[in-house]
Amino acid sequence: MSQIHEFGGSLPAIPDDVTVAQFMFDCHHPLRQELDKPGAWLIEDATGRELVREEIRARTDALANSLSARWQIRDDDVVCIFSPNHVDYPSAIWAIHRLGAIVTTANPSYTVDELVYQLKITRATLLIVHPWVYPIARAAALDVGITLDRIILIESGTHDAEAKHPNVQELIEEGAGRPKSFVECKLKPGEAKTKLAFLSMSSGTTGLPKANETAVMATHYALVANVIQTAAFFSSDARPLTQQPVRPGFVTLAVLPFFHAYGLVYIMHSLIFYGLTLVVVPKFDFTGMLRSIEQYRINYICAVPPMVALLCKHPDVEKYDLSSVNTVASGAAPLTAELTNRLTARLPHVLVGQGYGITEAFVLVSMSRTDDSETPGASGMLAPGIVARVLKEDGSLAQRGEPGQLIISSPALALGYLGNAQADGWLYTGDEVIINEKAEVIIIDRIKELLKVKGFQVAPAELEGFLLDHPDVADACVVSIQDEYNGDLPLAYVVPSASAQARIEKDSAEAGRIKMTLIKYVAEGKAHYKQLTAGVELVDVIPKNPSGKLLRRVLRDRAREAAKQ
Ligand code: 4UW
């Protein structure tokens, strides 16, 4: 029995001498579907405005011209995009790549401190910001020493008495009107394998003690490779094109955020490359999403499990015409067989599939083919070019059907974490899986210390470090209980500090106040998805092994047992 798992299909050549921007606009790859069809690449949800490839290319090049002329952005500078989804988000990325600079995308729900952290570790020097989150960006920029004249707005809309920020539209007009001031980044054969394109935030696969997230170094080649892997996966489908789950010409919703690798790599790059049109939605609102599906005759929906749960249950689903929908693909957190079956029962004309991805493999690893022989709840088959092994706890390789940690090699692997390059060519995913007889990947648990709330990463160590900064806390351990809608609900076990303990001894009601204070403290200091939604439990001691390492599993199991009762 084989212990090394690989998709049978072949992987076409991956160009190693192009930037992401050149690949998207100019590369005549055999798998390319888009160049032959006239449809739009992007549609703005609110207005219906359509942007075709040539217009996006012109906007990208004009913006690159302004970024170079006004701020001298060039090789290896880091530019941070801090914005919800926007039709100019892709142009901003590709303009930065035209100049050889690096993009770091930040979660628009970040607090000032969270953004400061990302700006510091990535050493970003210029910000492209949505007016909705401008006050956060302004405070964070000033904190790290980025002057206000280095903030660009992705669209007009804010009034700042001190600084008049240019917006992307103005810069495009300005850039189109002036002579070309930049030399486009061109790569020699092989150079795309080391040239950084993105610094994407992730909590890592091993759990960094008491640390926040770190930045994953993804090259131009990694992105191009994953787009080709994904396109090869789609086009290897044995069914006639008219019955396939993903097809050129399909219209899809880009409602999952572009800052996250799922939206960034899979939706923004792979789906456009494969000839789909993206309806760009800045904010998730379920009823608004149903309206957009009806209005734009959406065929393919990229989802996370909470969206699938809403599609299964929400009464408004009956009020809209969803007959155009062919496929719903869920990913970023486990989708249970039960939800898969419920959605199929409610929308029988829809294929329901699941994908598994990880930022460090930039990004798609496996995806279901949505045919009848598939095991419900499985995360599909490995994409072409990915070689997988399953490692048992004793270090030996698992046979098919046996559980263990998934380790993979892929041309799309990132170079490692900023300041900590990994070169051995294997990614230890931190996920416990089974690869079964049908070569399906079934994710059964997470070994790494990472929570997923609505598909967003939450590092327990980050919340623990933050709690330890509070004067009422002597020690802390964050675990989660499970919830069908959110995935993980964070719960903190806290050992009160001596002063807090003394207050509790005087007045037992103080314990409740301390719990509320800590919930509020996290609510104010951290993004909405990092909240302690399962509460705080006060305990005498956090279990540790003799070398002082948290025994998180013990508390996790205790919390999950208690939640069942
Ligand atoms: N089941 C169980 C899953 C699953 C999962 C992810 O934030 P990151 O680094 O990355 C992602 C990417 C998801 C993704 C990308 C492209 C795509 O097509 C698709 O499906 C349609 C999904 O989530 O988190 C990586 C970690 O998230 C967990 C797992 O622990 C992994 O290591 N995870 N997908 N289907 N768990």
XYZ file of C-alpha atoms and ligand atoms in Angstrom:
601
model
C 0.000 0.000 0.000
C 1.303 3.371 -0.932
C 2.254 5.815 1.769
C 2.959 8.704 -0.538
C -0.090 10.368 -1.963
C -0.184 12.277 -5.166
C -2.787 13.265 -7.670
C -2.459 11.261 -10.875
C -2.917 14.186 -13.247
C 0.003 16.007 -14.774
C 0.979 19.533 -13.941
C 1.791 21.809 -16.868
C 4.919 23.944 -16.841
C 5.011 26.746 -14.282
C 6.704 29.886 -15.588
C 9.485 30.941 -13.231
C 10.369 34.242 -14.881
C 7.170 36.274 -14.523
C 5.690 38.458 -11.839
C 2.124 37.906 -10.730
C 1.044 40.973 -12.730
C 2.718 39.738 -15.916
C 1.219 36.299 -15.408
C -2.287 37.675 -14.991
C -2.206 40.149 -17.861
C 0.170 38.803 -20.451
C 0.900 35.128 -20.095
C -0.559 32.872 -22.787
C -0.657 29.712 -20.749
C -2.284 26.580 -22.239
C -4.684 26.401 -19.280
C -5.765 29.959 -19.666
C -9.461 30.308 -20.296
C -9.881 34.001 -19.887
C -8.016 35.500 -22.862
C -10.419 34.022 -25.374
C -13.578 35.345 -23.833
C -14.800 38.901 -23.744
C -16.460 38.890 -20.277
C -15.599 41.191 -17.391
C -13.027 40.240 -14.790
C -14.734 42.261 -12.079
C -18.174 43.686 -11.342
C -18.770 46.117 -8.496
C -21.694 44.706 -6.498
C -23.268 48.005 -5.425
C -23.210 49.711 -8.826
C -23.023 46.944 -11.422
C -19.948 48.624 -12.919
C -18.007 46.153 -15.041
C -14.253 46.127 -15.539
C -12.712 44.116 -18.353
C -9.108 42.971 -18.503
C -7.780 45.826 -20.640
C -9.318 48.439 -18.375
C -7.891 46.782 -15.273
C -4.504 46.587 -16.946
C -4.647 50.287 -17.822
C -5.662 51.177 -14.252
C -2.868 48.972 -12.864
C -0.187 50.530 -15.039
C -1.346 54.092 -14.395
C -1.388 53.446 -10.654
C 2.111 51.914 -10.813
C 3.273 55.050 -12.586
C 1.944 57.289 -9.793
C 3.270 55.070 -6.998
C 6.686 55.290 -8.572
C 6.609 59.011 -9.359
C 5.140 60.224 -6.070
C 6.619 57.805 -3.522
C 9.464 56.157 -5.478
C 8.043 52.719 -4.677
C 10.437 50.114 -6.041
C 12.070 46.760 -5.549
C 11.261 45.066 -2.249
C 9.464 48.041 -0.669
C 6.479 46.779 1.307
C 3.047 48.309 0.749
C 0.157 47.454 3.046
C -3.421 47.259 1.751
C -5.891 47.753 4.597
C -9.316 47.537 3.052
C -12.425 45.442 2.611
C -12.908 44.016 -0.882
C -12.930 46.670 -3.583
C -12.763 46.605 -7.391
C -9.431 48.429 -7.288
C -7.915 45.990 -4.762
C -6.505 43.717 -7.526
C -5.124 46.702 -9.473
C -3.418 47.956 -6.331
C -1.747 44.562 -5.863
C -0.633 44.242 -9.453
C 0.618 47.848 -9.575
C 2.811 47.115 -6.566
C 4.084 43.974 -8.311
C 4.808 45.888 -11.521
C 7.312 47.891 -9.430
C 8.895 44.789 -7.897
C 7.527 45.745 -4.497
C 5.834 43.447 -1.961
C 2.187 43.448 -0.881
C 1.010 42.808 2.658
C -2.759 42.628 3.069
C -4.235 43.484 6.471
C -7.566 42.426 7.944
C -9.862 45.494 7.870
C -11.368 44.493 11.204
C -8.032 44.936 12.971
C -7.674 47.284 15.921
C -4.906 49.898 15.952
C -2.533 47.641 17.897
C -3.120 44.688 15.581
C -2.364 46.819 12.525
C 0.680 48.352 14.230
C 2.003 44.854 14.806
C 1.664 43.910 11.126
C 3.161 47.198 9.889
C 6.114 46.740 12.224
C 6.980 43.161 11.402
C 6.529 43.618 7.649
C 8.253 47.049 7.640
C 5.566 48.496 5.387
C 6.217 52.065 4.296
C 3.062 52.978 2.380
C -0.611 52.287 3.094
C -3.581 51.892 0.762
C -6.633 52.267 2.948
C -10.412 52.217 2.678
C -12.122 55.304 4.149
C -14.220 53.028 6.428
C -11.102 52.039 8.345
C -9.173 55.267 7.921
C -9.119 56.272 11.620
C -7.469 52.950 12.554
C -4.943 53.276 9.723
C -4.117 56.853 10.660
C -3.461 56.004 14.306
C -1.405 52.930 13.404
C 0.643 54.805 10.785
C 1.526 57.557 13.240
C 2.446 54.967 15.860
C 4.995 53.270 13.585
C 6.326 56.491 12.070
C 4.658 56.344 8.649
C 3.867 59.950 7.828
C 0.321 60.831 6.799
C 1.425 61.730 3.279
C 2.069 58.009 2.811
C -1.591 57.034 3.154
C -3.583 56.558 -0.050
C -7.338 56.004 -0.030
C -8.702 53.178 -2.148
C -11.690 55.425 -2.816
C -12.609 58.977 -1.928
C -14.521 59.578 1.252
C -12.660 60.895 4.240
C -11.937 64.398 5.368
C -8.860 64.867 7.407
C -8.100 68.408 8.504
C -4.367 67.700 8.606
C -3.858 65.642 5.513
C -5.481 65.520 2.123
C -4.967 61.979 0.999
C -4.934 61.169 -2.707
C -7.283 58.407 -3.747
C -6.622 55.598 -6.202
C -8.894 57.093 -8.889
C -6.990 60.394 -8.748
C -3.668 58.587 -8.876
C -4.826 56.555 -11.877
C -5.829 59.719 -13.726
C -2.561 61.374 -12.786
C -0.509 58.302 -13.718
C -2.257 57.902 -17.072
C -1.490 61.529 -17.900
C 2.226 61.562 -17.175
C 5.083 59.877 -19.073
C 6.037 56.443 -17.781
C 8.320 56.991 -14.823
C 9.094 53.410 -13.842
C 10.999 50.454 -15.133
C 8.783 47.420 -14.875
C 10.094 44.595 -12.697
C 11.321 41.836 -14.994
C 12.615 38.511 -13.734
C 15.259 36.248 -15.177
C 14.528 32.501 -15.436
C 14.280 31.076 -11.914
C 14.074 34.444 -10.175
C 10.322 34.200 -9.514
C 11.150 31.388 -7.077
C 12.863 33.751 -4.680
C 11.230 37.097 -5.453
C 8.728 37.920 -2.715
C 5.236 38.950 -3.840
C 3.229 38.791 -0.610
C 3.733 38.853 3.132
C 0.580 37.130 4.397
C -0.239 36.945 8.065
C -0.596 33.548 9.688
C -0.291 32.112 13.150
C 2.067 29.445 11.913
C 1.695 25.708 12.003
C 3.509 24.894 15.198
C 2.093 27.543 17.530
C 4.462 30.296 18.483
C 4.698 30.635 22.237
C 3.176 33.906 23.463
C 3.476 35.441 20.026
C 1.063 37.082 17.664
C 0.867 36.124 14.068
C 3.842 36.041 11.791
C 4.267 36.854 8.099
C 4.418 34.113 5.481
C 6.826 34.889 2.622
C 5.068 33.969 -0.614
C 6.912 34.365 -3.899
C 5.599 35.262 -7.345
C 6.260 31.657 -8.337
C 4.205 30.286 -5.410
C 1.136 32.221 -6.501
C 1.560 31.351 -10.170
C 2.080 27.687 -9.250
C -1.112 27.495 -7.194
C -3.139 29.150 -9.941
C -1.822 26.565 -12.409
C -2.403 23.703 -9.953
C -5.981 24.849 -9.480
C -6.629 25.340 -13.196
C -5.098 21.917 -13.922
C -7.352 20.410 -11.266
C -10.456 21.980 -12.823
C -9.570 21.054 -16.371
C -8.693 17.456 -15.499
C -12.340 16.820 -14.635
C -13.538 13.872 -16.682
C -17.075 15.231 -17.004
C -18.242 17.277 -19.989
C -17.568 20.968 -19.402
C -21.281 21.709 -19.090
C -21.497 19.517 -15.983
C -18.383 20.644 -14.191
C -18.544 22.438 -10.842
C -16.256 25.299 -11.955
C -16.435 26.591 -15.515
C -15.023 29.454 -17.534
C -17.739 32.074 -17.945
C -19.241 31.404 -14.511
C -20.034 34.392 -12.348
C -18.881 34.113 -8.747
C -19.197 36.205 -5.603
C -16.022 37.687 -4.144
C -17.477 38.182 -0.689
C -14.775 36.314 1.240
C -12.069 38.814 2.080
C -9.207 39.481 -0.334
C -6.787 40.023 2.567
C -6.932 36.295 3.428
C -5.134 33.749 1.243
C -8.411 32.015 0.278
C -9.778 35.248 -1.220
C -6.402 36.486 -2.412
C -5.006 33.435 -4.179
C -8.017 31.289 -4.979
C -10.738 33.818 -5.708
C -8.796 36.823 -6.991
C -6.181 34.955 -9.014
C -7.183 31.335 -9.756
C -10.799 32.046 -10.589
C -10.050 35.075 -12.769
C -7.312 33.100 -14.533
C -9.771 30.290 -15.193
C -12.181 32.711 -16.836
C -14.713 33.445 -14.102
C -16.156 36.898 -13.413
C -15.985 38.184 -9.824
C -18.799 40.245 -8.316
C -16.875 42.179 -5.688
C -18.717 42.564 -2.359
C -17.098 44.647 0.390
C -19.071 43.412 3.379
C -20.793 40.157 4.220
C -24.504 40.550 4.812
C -26.473 37.385 4.183
C -29.633 38.884 2.736
C -27.569 41.258 0.609
C -25.667 38.233 -0.632
C -28.910 36.472 -1.631
C -29.969 39.620 -3.486
C -26.650 39.716 -5.353
C -26.948 36.034 -6.277
C -30.333 36.751 -7.861
C -29.291 40.026 -9.501
C -26.032 38.792 -11.045
C -27.169 35.206 -11.691
C -24.274 33.851 -9.608
C -23.149 30.332 -10.578
C -20.354 29.551 -8.161
C -20.164 30.500 -4.487
C -16.973 30.361 -2.454
C -18.084 30.009 1.135
C -16.986 29.310 4.679
C -19.021 26.968 6.921
C -21.090 29.755 8.586
C -22.345 30.796 5.141
C -23.329 27.198 4.409
C -25.133 27.068 7.786
C -27.096 30.195 6.835
C -27.931 28.785 3.403
C -29.292 25.705 5.214
C -31.387 27.569 7.740
C -32.151 31.177 6.926
C -35.811 31.833 6.013
C -34.840 34.450 3.379
C -33.330 31.721 1.186
C -36.863 30.949 -0.071
C -37.456 34.565 -1.077
C -34.752 34.781 -3.743
C -34.194 33.090 -7.051
C -31.107 30.948 -6.548
C -31.670 28.817 -9.637
C -28.476 30.124 -11.266
C -26.277 28.576 -8.543
C -24.437 25.500 -9.730
C -21.875 24.956 -6.940
C -21.151 26.015 -3.374
C -17.542 25.374 -2.304
C -16.783 25.704 1.401
C -13.354 25.938 2.958
C -11.113 27.423 5.684
C -12.724 25.404 8.476
C -14.404 21.994 8.688
C -17.745 21.562 6.962
C -19.587 18.666 8.530
C -21.208 15.907 6.504
C -24.465 16.947 8.160
C -24.334 20.519 6.807
C -23.307 19.212 3.385
C -26.310 16.900 3.314
C -28.683 19.563 4.611
C -27.685 22.039 1.943
C -28.042 19.402 -0.747
C -31.526 18.630 0.574
C -32.558 22.289 0.615
C -31.045 23.242 -2.751
C -31.097 19.965 -4.717
C -29.820 21.569 -7.931
C -26.613 22.717 -6.181
C -23.346 20.742 -5.957
C -21.800 21.161 -2.502
C -18.043 20.768 -2.246
C -15.270 21.422 0.192
C -11.735 22.674 -0.230
C -8.813 22.550 2.152
C -6.141 25.197 2.038
C -3.402 26.701 4.145
C -1.647 30.043 3.728
C 1.792 28.390 3.960
C 1.026 26.320 0.812
C -0.375 29.472 -0.834
C -3.144 28.199 -0.706
C -5.276 25.428 -2.172
C -4.188 21.897 -1.210
C -7.216 19.730 -1.930
C -10.684 20.119 -3.288
C -13.713 17.963 -3.827
C -14.873 17.003 -7.281
C -18.489 17.096 -6.119
C -19.490 13.817 -7.670
C -21.735 11.176 -6.135
C -18.953 8.835 -5.118
C -17.521 11.382 -2.703
C -17.454 10.847 1.041
C -19.563 13.577 2.698
C -17.398 15.773 4.907
C -14.199 14.926 3.022
C -12.030 17.752 1.695
C -11.533 16.271 -1.734
C -8.477 15.198 -3.660
C -4.990 16.691 -3.663
C -4.373 19.289 -6.338
C -1.879 18.259 -9.069
C 1.724 18.801 -8.081
C 1.084 18.280 -4.374
C 2.803 15.309 -2.779
C 1.476 14.331 0.623
C 2.536 12.098 3.432
C 0.716 11.306 6.632
C 2.990 11.088 9.633
C 1.944 9.063 12.671
C 2.767 10.230 16.183
C 5.689 7.781 16.377
C 7.211 9.373 13.270
C 6.382 6.518 10.903
C 4.290 6.935 7.764
C 0.594 6.122 7.992
C -1.060 3.708 5.610
C -4.190 4.735 3.759
C -7.010 5.056 6.251
C -4.718 5.687 9.225
C -4.667 9.082 10.932
C -1.622 11.304 11.267
C -0.230 14.747 10.542
C -0.438 15.845 6.917
C 2.873 16.961 5.478
C 3.090 18.207 1.915
C 5.464 19.352 -0.735
C 4.205 21.596 -3.515
C 5.644 24.108 -5.973
C 3.377 26.692 -4.307
C 4.932 26.428 -0.830
C 5.926 29.729 0.713
C 9.570 30.268 1.579
C 8.759 30.160 5.284
C 8.151 32.888 7.834
C 9.722 36.303 7.758
C 13.062 35.989 9.529
C 12.754 32.214 9.573
C 13.043 30.740 6.078
C 12.376 27.024 5.800
C 14.181 25.229 3.065
C 13.599 21.532 3.494
C 10.691 21.511 1.038
C 8.098 19.905 3.310
C 5.311 21.751 5.072
C 4.117 20.299 8.361
C 0.509 21.443 8.225
C -0.370 20.835 11.874
C -3.580 19.171 10.671
C -4.518 15.619 11.568
C -5.937 13.840 8.539
C -6.788 10.509 7.035
C -6.162 9.849 3.370
C -8.571 7.064 2.524
C -8.713 4.347 -0.114
C -10.366 6.744 -2.550
C -7.415 9.156 -2.075
C -9.686 11.672 -0.370
C -8.296 13.950 2.316
C -10.389 13.907 5.478
C -9.425 16.494 8.088
C -10.110 15.064 11.527
C -8.482 17.470 13.970
C -6.009 20.294 14.381
C -2.749 19.428 16.135
C -1.361 22.963 15.978
C -2.414 25.566 18.473
C -4.743 27.427 16.171
C -8.427 28.242 16.400
C -10.615 29.027 13.416
C -13.511 31.389 14.068
C -15.737 31.710 10.980
C -12.671 30.659 8.960
C -10.450 33.390 10.483
C -7.274 32.401 12.297
C -7.138 33.022 16.039
C -3.900 32.156 17.830
C -4.551 31.136 21.451
C -1.027 32.292 22.332
C -1.850 35.810 21.125
C -4.902 36.026 23.384
C -2.972 34.480 26.281
C -0.186 37.041 25.893
C -2.766 39.824 25.809
C -4.567 38.516 28.894
C -1.259 38.233 30.778
C -0.777 41.967 30.296
C -3.895 42.593 32.407
C -3.237 43.230 36.132
C -5.946 40.758 37.217
C -4.289 37.854 35.388
C -1.488 35.630 36.693
C -1.765 32.896 34.076
C -4.042 32.088 31.153
C -4.842 29.385 28.672
C -7.195 29.847 25.719
C -9.047 26.872 24.247
C -12.324 26.597 22.386
C -15.658 24.875 22.409
C -17.281 23.884 19.139
C -20.141 25.676 17.524
C -21.821 24.813 14.243
C -21.972 28.404 13.057
C -18.651 29.874 14.229
C -16.479 26.757 14.317
C -14.442 27.566 17.418
C -15.720 29.736 20.260
C -12.719 30.987 22.284
C -12.776 30.346 26.033
C -10.118 31.587 28.469
C -9.061 29.753 31.606
C -7.536 32.376 33.868
C -5.618 32.183 37.138
C -6.368 35.443 38.986
C -3.406 37.557 40.081
C -2.705 37.914 43.835
C -4.515 41.268 43.967
C -7.526 39.914 42.075
C -7.545 36.843 44.350
C -7.541 39.049 47.434
C -10.563 40.951 46.102
C -12.407 37.709 45.377
C -11.731 36.481 48.901
C -13.283 39.642 50.336
C -16.305 39.552 48.059
C -17.175 36.484 46.020
C -19.219 38.593 43.551
C -15.892 40.057 42.468
C -15.179 36.868 40.492
C -18.038 37.646 38.109
C -16.866 41.236 37.716
C -13.341 40.112 36.880
C -14.659 37.766 34.182
C -16.711 40.584 32.649
C -13.749 42.946 32.817
C -11.560 40.475 30.934
C -14.203 39.828 28.262
C -14.501 43.591 27.778
C -10.729 44.028 27.744
C -10.427 41.573 24.839
C -13.448 43.126 23.112
C -11.720 46.499 23.106
C -8.234 45.341 22.266
C -8.777 42.682 19.621
C -10.684 42.248 16.343
C -14.285 41.008 16.540
C -13.509 37.393 15.650
C -10.958 37.055 18.482
C -13.518 37.701 21.212
C -13.917 35.362 24.188
C -17.394 34.338 23.051
C -17.395 31.225 25.245
C -16.412 33.329 28.260
C -13.794 33.236 30.993
C -13.366 30.549 33.674
C -11.339 31.317 36.783
C -9.126 28.437 37.938
C -6.418 27.866 40.575
C -3.814 26.576 38.215
C -3.199 25.958 34.514
C -1.990 22.395 33.961
C 1.575 22.254 32.607
C 4.041 19.496 31.876
C 7.317 19.332 33.863
C 9.067 21.648 31.385
C 6.380 24.291 31.776
C 4.497 23.760 28.501
C 0.755 24.366 28.686
C -1.294 21.186 28.590
C -3.869 22.830 26.406
C -5.514 19.571 25.401
C -6.427 18.805 29.016
C -8.288 22.083 29.347
C -9.760 21.812 25.874
C -11.222 18.405 26.655
C -12.513 19.669 29.993
C -14.198 22.648 28.298
C -15.770 20.501 25.598
C -17.039 17.971 28.163
C -18.582 20.803 30.218
C -20.168 22.323 27.106
C -21.927 19.043 26.347
C -23.685 19.003 29.722
N -11.529 21.639 6.761
C -10.939 21.712 7.977
C -11.197 22.471 5.764
C -10.197 23.452 6.016
C -9.630 23.481 7.323
C -8.710 25.019 6.113
O -6.173 30.649 7.179
P -5.442 29.476 6.630
O -3.983 29.556 6.512
O -5.952 29.106 5.172
C -7.208 28.680 4.826
C -7.446 28.458 3.384
C -8.586 27.887 2.938
C -8.941 27.659 1.548
C -8.243 28.161 0.514
C -8.618 27.917 -0.893
C -9.807 27.118 -1.102
O -10.201 26.871 -2.258
C -10.510 26.619 0.007
O -11.631 25.880 -0.161
C -12.669 26.169 -1.050
C -10.081 26.885 1.281
O -8.069 28.478 5.655
O -5.812 28.266 7.586
C -5.302 26.994 7.370
C -5.922 26.031 8.341
O -7.359 26.109 8.309
C -7.930 24.823 8.507
C -6.753 23.875 8.695
O -6.471 23.744 10.075
C -5.622 24.599 7.992
O -4.334 24.237 8.425
N -8.728 24.470 7.334
N -9.596 24.417 5.296
N -11.823 22.367 4.597
N -10.003 22.615 8.285
